[in-house]
Every structure is written in C-alpha cells, then in structure tokens.
Short mmCIF file of C-alpha atoms in Angstrom, two decimals:
data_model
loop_
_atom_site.label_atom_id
_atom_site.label_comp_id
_atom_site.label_asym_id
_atom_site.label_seq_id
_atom_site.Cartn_x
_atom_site.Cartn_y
_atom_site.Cartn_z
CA UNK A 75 3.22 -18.06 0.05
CA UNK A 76 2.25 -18.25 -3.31
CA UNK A 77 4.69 -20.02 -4.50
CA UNK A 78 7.15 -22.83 -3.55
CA UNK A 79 9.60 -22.14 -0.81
CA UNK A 80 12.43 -24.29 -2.76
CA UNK A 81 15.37 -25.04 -1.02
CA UNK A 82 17.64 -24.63 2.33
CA UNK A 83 16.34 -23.08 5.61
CA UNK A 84 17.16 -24.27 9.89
CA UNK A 85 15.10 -25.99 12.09
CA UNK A 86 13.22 -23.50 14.00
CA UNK A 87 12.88 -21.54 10.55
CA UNK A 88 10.85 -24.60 9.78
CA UNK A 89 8.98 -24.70 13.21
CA UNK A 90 8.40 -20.81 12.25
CA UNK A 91 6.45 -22.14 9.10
CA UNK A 92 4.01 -24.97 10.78
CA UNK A 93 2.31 -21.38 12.33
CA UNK A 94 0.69 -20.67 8.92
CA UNK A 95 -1.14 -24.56 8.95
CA UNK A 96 -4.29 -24.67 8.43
CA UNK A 97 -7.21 -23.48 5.61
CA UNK A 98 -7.39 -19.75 4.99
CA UNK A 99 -10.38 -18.06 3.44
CA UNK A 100 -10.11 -14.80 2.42
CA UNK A 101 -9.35 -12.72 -1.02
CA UNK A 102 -6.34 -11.50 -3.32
CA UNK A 103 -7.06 -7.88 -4.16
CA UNK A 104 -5.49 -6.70 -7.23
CA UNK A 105 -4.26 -3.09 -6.15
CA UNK A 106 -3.42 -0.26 -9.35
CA UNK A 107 0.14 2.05 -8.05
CA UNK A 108 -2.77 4.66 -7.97
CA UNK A 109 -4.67 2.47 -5.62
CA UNK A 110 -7.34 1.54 -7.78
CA UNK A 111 -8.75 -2.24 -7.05
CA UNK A 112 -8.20 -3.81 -10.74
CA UNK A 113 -9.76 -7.24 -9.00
CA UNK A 114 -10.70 -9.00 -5.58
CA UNK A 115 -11.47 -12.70 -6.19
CA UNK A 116 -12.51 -15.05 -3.16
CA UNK A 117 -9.55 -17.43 -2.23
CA UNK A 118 -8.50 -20.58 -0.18
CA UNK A 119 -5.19 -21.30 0.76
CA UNK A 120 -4.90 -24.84 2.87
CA UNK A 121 -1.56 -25.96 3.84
CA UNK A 122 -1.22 -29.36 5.46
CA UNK A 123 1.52 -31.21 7.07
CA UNK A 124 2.34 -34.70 5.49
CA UNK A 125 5.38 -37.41 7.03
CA UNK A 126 5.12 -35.46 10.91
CA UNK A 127 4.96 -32.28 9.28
CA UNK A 128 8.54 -32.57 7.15
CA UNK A 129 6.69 -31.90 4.33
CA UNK A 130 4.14 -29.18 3.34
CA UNK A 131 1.42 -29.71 0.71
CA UNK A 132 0.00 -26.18 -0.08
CA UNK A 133 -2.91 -25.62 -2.20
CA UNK A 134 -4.05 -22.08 -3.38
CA UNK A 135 -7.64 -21.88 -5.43
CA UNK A 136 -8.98 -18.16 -6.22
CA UNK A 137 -13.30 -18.16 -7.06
CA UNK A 138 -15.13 -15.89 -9.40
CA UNK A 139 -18.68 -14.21 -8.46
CA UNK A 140 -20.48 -17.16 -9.11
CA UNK A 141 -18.19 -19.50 -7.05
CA UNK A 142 -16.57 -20.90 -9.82
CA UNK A 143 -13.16 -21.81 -9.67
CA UNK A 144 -10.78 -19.68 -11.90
CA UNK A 145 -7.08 -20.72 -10.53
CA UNK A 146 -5.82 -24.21 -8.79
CA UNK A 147 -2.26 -24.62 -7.72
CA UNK A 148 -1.03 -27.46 -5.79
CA UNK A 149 2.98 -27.46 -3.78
CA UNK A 150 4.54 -29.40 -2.37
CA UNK A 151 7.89 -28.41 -0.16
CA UNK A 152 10.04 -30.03 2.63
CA UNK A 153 12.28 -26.78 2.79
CA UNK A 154 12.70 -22.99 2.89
CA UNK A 155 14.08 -21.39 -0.04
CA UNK A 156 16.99 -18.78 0.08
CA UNK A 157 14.75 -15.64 -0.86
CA UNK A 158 12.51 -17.12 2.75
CA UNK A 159 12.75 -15.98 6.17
CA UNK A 160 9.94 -16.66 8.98
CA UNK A 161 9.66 -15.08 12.39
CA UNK A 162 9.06 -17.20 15.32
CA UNK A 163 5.09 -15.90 15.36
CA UNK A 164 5.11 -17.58 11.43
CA UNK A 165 5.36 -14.04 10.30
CA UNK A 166 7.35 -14.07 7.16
CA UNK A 167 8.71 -12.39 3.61
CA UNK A 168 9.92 -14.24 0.25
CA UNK A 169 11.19 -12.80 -2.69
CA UNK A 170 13.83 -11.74 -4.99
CA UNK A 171 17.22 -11.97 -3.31
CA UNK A 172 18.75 -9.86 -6.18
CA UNK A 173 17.56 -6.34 -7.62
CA UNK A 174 18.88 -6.57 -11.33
CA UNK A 175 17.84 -3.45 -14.06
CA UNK A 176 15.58 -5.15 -16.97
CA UNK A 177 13.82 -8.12 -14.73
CA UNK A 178 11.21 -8.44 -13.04
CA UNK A 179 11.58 -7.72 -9.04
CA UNK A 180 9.29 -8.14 -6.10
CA UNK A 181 8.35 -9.68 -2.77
CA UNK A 182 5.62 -10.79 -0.16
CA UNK A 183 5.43 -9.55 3.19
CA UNK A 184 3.36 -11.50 5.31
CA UNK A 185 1.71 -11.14 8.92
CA UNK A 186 -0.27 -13.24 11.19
CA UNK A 187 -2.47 -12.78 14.32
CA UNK A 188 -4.13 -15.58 15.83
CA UNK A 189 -6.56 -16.70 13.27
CA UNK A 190 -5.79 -13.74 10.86
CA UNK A 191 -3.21 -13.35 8.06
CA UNK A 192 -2.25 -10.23 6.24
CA UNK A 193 0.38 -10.55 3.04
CA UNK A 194 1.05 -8.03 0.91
CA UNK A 195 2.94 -9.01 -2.81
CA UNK A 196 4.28 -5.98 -4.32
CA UNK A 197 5.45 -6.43 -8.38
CA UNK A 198 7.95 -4.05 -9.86
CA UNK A 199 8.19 -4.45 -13.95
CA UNK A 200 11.53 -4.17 -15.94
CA UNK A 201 11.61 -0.70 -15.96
CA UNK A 202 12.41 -1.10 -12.52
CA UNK A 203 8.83 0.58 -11.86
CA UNK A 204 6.21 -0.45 -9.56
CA UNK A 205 3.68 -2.52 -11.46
CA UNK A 206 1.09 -4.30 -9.13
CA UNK A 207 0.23 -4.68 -5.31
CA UNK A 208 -1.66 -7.78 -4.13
CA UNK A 209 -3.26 -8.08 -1.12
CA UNK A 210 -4.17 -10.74 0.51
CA UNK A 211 -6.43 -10.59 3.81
CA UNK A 212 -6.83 -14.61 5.19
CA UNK A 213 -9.31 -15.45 7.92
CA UNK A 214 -9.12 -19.43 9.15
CA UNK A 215 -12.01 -21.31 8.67
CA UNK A 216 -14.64 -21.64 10.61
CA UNK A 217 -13.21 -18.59 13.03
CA UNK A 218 -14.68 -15.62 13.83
CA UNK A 219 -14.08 -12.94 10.64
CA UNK A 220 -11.99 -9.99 12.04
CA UNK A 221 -13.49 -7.01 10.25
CA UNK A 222 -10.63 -4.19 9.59
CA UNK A 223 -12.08 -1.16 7.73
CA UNK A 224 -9.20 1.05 5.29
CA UNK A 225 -6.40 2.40 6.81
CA UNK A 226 -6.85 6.38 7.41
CA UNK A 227 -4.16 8.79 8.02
CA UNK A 228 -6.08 9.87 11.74
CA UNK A 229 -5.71 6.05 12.74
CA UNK A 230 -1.19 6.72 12.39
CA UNK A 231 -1.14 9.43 14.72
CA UNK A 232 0.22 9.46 17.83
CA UNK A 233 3.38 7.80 19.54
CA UNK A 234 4.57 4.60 19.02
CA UNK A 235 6.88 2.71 20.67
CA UNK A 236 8.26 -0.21 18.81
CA UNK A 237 10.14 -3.65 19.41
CA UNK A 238 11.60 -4.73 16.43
CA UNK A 239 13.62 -8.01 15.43
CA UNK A 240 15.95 -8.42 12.42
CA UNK A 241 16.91 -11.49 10.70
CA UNK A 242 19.44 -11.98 8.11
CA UNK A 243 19.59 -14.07 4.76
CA UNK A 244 23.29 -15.27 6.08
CA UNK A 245 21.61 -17.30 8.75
CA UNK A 246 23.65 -14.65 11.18
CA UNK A 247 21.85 -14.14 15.10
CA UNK A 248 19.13 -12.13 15.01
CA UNK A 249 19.53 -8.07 16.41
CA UNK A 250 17.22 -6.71 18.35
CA UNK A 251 16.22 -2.95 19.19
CA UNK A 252 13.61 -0.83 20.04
CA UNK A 253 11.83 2.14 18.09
CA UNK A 254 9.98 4.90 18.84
CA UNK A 255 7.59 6.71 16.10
CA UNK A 256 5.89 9.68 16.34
CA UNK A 257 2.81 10.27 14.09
CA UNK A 258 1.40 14.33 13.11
CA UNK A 259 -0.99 15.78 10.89
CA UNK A 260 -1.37 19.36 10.38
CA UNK A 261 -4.14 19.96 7.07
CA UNK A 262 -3.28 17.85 4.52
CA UNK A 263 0.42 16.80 5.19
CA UNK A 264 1.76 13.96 7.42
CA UNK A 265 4.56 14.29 9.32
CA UNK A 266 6.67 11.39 10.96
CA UNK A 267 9.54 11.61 13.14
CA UNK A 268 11.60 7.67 13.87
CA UNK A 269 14.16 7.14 15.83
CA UNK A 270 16.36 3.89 16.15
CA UNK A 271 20.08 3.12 17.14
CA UNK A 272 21.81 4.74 14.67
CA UNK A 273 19.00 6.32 13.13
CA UNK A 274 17.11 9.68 13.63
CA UNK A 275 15.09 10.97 10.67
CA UNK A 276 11.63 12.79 10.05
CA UNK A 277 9.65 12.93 6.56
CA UNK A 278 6.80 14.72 5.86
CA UNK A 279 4.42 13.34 3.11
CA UNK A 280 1.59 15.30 1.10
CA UNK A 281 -2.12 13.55 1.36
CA UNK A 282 -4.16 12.75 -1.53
CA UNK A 283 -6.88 10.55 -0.84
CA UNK A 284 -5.45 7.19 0.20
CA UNK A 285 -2.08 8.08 -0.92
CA UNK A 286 0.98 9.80 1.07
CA UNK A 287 3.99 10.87 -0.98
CA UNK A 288 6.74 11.31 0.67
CA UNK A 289 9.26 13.73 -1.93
CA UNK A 290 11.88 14.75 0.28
CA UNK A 291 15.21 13.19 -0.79
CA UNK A 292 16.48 11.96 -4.30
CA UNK A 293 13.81 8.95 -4.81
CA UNK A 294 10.44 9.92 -4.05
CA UNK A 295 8.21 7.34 -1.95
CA UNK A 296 4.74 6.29 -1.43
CA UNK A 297 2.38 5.26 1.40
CA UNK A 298 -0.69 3.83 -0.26
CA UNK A 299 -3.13 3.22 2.78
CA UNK A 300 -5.15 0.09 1.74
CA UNK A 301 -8.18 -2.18 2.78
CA UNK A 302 -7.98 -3.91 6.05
CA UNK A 303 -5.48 -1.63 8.17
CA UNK A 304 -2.69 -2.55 5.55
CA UNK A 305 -0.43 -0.08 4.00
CA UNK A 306 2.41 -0.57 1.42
CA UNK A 307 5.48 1.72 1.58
CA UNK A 308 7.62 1.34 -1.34
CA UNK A 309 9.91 3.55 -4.16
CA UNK A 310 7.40 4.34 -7.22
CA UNK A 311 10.97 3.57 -9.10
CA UNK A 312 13.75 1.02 -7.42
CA UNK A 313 16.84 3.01 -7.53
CA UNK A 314 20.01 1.92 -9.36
CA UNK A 315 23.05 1.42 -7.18
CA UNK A 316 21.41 2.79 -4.51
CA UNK A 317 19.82 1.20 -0.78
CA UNK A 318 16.50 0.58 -0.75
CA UNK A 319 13.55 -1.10 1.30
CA UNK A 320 10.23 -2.70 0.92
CA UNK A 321 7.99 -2.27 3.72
CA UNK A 322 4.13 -3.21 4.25
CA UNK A 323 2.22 -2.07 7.49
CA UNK A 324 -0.51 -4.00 9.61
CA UNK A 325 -3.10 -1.84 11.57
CA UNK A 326 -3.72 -5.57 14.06
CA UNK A 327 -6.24 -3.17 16.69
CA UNK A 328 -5.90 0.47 17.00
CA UNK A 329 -3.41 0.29 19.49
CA UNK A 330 -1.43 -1.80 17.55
CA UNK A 331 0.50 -1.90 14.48
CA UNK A 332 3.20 -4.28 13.01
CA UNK A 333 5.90 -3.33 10.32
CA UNK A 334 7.86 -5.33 7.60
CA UNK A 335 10.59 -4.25 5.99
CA UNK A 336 12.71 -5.91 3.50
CA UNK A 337 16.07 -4.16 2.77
CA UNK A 338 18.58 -4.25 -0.09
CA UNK A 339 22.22 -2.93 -0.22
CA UNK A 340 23.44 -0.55 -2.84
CA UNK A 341 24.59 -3.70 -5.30
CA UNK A 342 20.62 -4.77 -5.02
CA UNK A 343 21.50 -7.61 -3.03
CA UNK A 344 18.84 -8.38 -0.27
CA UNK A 345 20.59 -7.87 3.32
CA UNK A 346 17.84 -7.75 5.71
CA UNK A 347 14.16 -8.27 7.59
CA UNK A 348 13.10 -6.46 9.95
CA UNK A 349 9.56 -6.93 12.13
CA UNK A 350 8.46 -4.31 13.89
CA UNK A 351 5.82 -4.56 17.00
CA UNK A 352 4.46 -1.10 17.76
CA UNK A 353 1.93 0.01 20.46
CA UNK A 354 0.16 3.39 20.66
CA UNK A 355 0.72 4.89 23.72
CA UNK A 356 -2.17 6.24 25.76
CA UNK A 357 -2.54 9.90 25.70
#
C-alpha cells in the first residue's frame, strides 16, 4: 500500500485491512521487463491504528547502503478507496480502475502469511507497455525472517488443486470455485493445463532463463519468475478493446502457492479479483 487508500469501502473490508498492522522490514526491488534488478533498497513500512483503529497512519521509509534514509512518506486514511479490495486474510490489490490508451496504468497485488508479506506493483507506461515491476518482500519485526530462494520452473510442476475466491469492485457477494492446475516440463518448454467452471485451457510457454513466454494467441504473455517464490504474469503490451488480467504468484512453502489476479473487461474497466489457494498434491 504505497499509497493512500482514499475513499469508500464496508466494514469487514476495513476489518480485512487491520491484518496488515504492524512494522514491516523488508526491501522494494526494482525489477527491468527483462528481469534485470535496476535497484533493491532496505524498507520499513509501519502502519498503526489511531481513534480504535478508524483511522490508519501509514509510514513508508526506503534506506540506502549506508542506512541512510533516501524516501519518507507519511498517510493517513480512515477509508478504502474504489481501485481497493482486501480479502478476509488482509490479502489485497489497488490500482487503476480504468485502462485508458496514453496514461499511465498499473496495480499492486499483495499477499500475506503470518508474519510475511509479498506485493508485487507492476507499471505499464503510455504506450500501454510494461515499464517497471516492484517487488516488495516484508518480514514483521522482530519475527523470524522466512528465507524464500527464486522461483524455478521445477518448483511449478505437478498438480494443483486450487480454492479460489472472487470479489467484485460493485460491492456484489463474493463467488467461489475451485481449480485444478496441472504443471509439465518437457526440455525447455512449460506446459500448463487449468481448468475452472467455465473454463478449460492449456498454454505452453518457451523458457529462457527466468522468463516463460507464453505466444500462443493474439497478445503474447510473460511469466517472469522472481526473488522470493514470486512470479508476475502479465501482457508485455495491454491490449486495446480487448480482456485482460494482471496476475502475481506466491510460492508460501513448496506445497503451496497463492494466485492474484486482477481482471479488466474489454472497455478497460476493472471487473474483478480473484485469490487463488493452491496445494501440490502428493505424488
């Protein structure tokens, strides 16, 4: 949450929020489309409760090398804005709420597990063009550090069986279904095959180093497979009156993965979030 939540949201929405208290220590890695890491400053992001927690004060201070402090932001908020939706585990994504050709577009997807926090900011320019990833791996204080090593392509495969939960911007009840994923590699290429209500589609993606590309269909996407079990799965270019999603990944414990996905409608308009809970199954 790196920036102020602004304006209306529900109770339990709120409730959903007061997860993510506390003081966070961890980093904001600067991530190149090709995957390079362009930066990786030390951060702390606190976020206290003031007046019984109906108000958040939110500070968020990034360190050089030497310690010294090179940003300071303080928030304040007492609600969500309309770009905001949490999960009842204080899971979460903000963001633009409308695609529009020539501005500036993007969205963070954000995960927590116990005393860890994964969020993932991915930037597209005016071209429409992805520009920048950030992300951001969050460790409370004085806990013990969760160490996570890169995401590989071995550590997808296999079969997955999924819960997911979808929540809507028009404060609509939530749906809920269950997913199944199944995980191959055969040389260098990846092959996934999902299946959903409604849905039943495979992809097969080419491997280069921490990169999958996925060019089957009109709009090529990629997989970029990124420090601390994370993974960002976006379009390299949004398409133009077109569907598309936002998606990051969250490698929790090898037998355990969680999935964000933020979708937009053919007008650009931001419809949907989806959290999926997946677990490897033995064998």
């Amino acid at each position: 949450m790196g920036e102020s939540l602004g304006e209306s949201g529900t109770g339990s929405q709120w409730d959903s929020l007061l997860k993510n208290l506390g003081s966070w220590s961890g980093s904001f890695t600067r991530i190149a489309p090709s995957g390079e890491i362009k930066s990786d400053p030390d951060s702390l992001v606190t976020l206290v409760g003031l007046n019984q927690n109906q108000t958040i004060r939110q500070t968020i201070q990034q360190f050089g090398a030497a310690g010294e402090l090179l940003y300071d932001r303080l928030l304040e908020y007492s609600s969500l804005g309309r770009g905001t939706l949490f999960f009842a585990d204080g899971a979460f994504s903000q963001g633009s709420i409308q695609f529009a050709p020539f501005a500036e577009f993007g969205a963070e997807l954000g995960f927590i597990s116990g005393d860890s926090r994964l969020r993932l900011v991915q930037q597209f320019d005016q071209d429409s063009r992805i520009a920048q990833l950030t992300l951001i791996r969050e460790q409370r204080q004085d806990s013990p550090k969760a160490e996570r090593p890169a995401l590989t392509p071995d550590q997808l495969v296999g079969v997955w069986q999924g819960e997911a939960v979808t929540l809507y911007p028009d404060w609509r009840p939530p749906s809920h279904f269950t997913t199944a994923l199944t995980v191959s590699l055969s040389a260098d290429r990846l092959t996934q095959q999902l299946s959903a209500p409604g849905l039943n589609f495979s992809s097969t993606a080419q491997i280069d180093g921490s990169i999958l590309r996925f060019e089957q269909g009109r709009h090529p996407m990629q997989l970029l497979l990124l420090p601390g079990g994370a993974s960002a799965n976006l379009p390299l270019s949004i398409p133009r009156r077109e569907a598309f999603l936002l998606e990051a990944g969250w490698l929790i414990r090898p037998d355990h993965r969680q999935r964000m996905i933020r979708s937009y409608d053919a007008k650009g308009e931001w419809v949907s979030l989806t959290l999926v809970n997946e677990h490897r199954q033995a064998g």
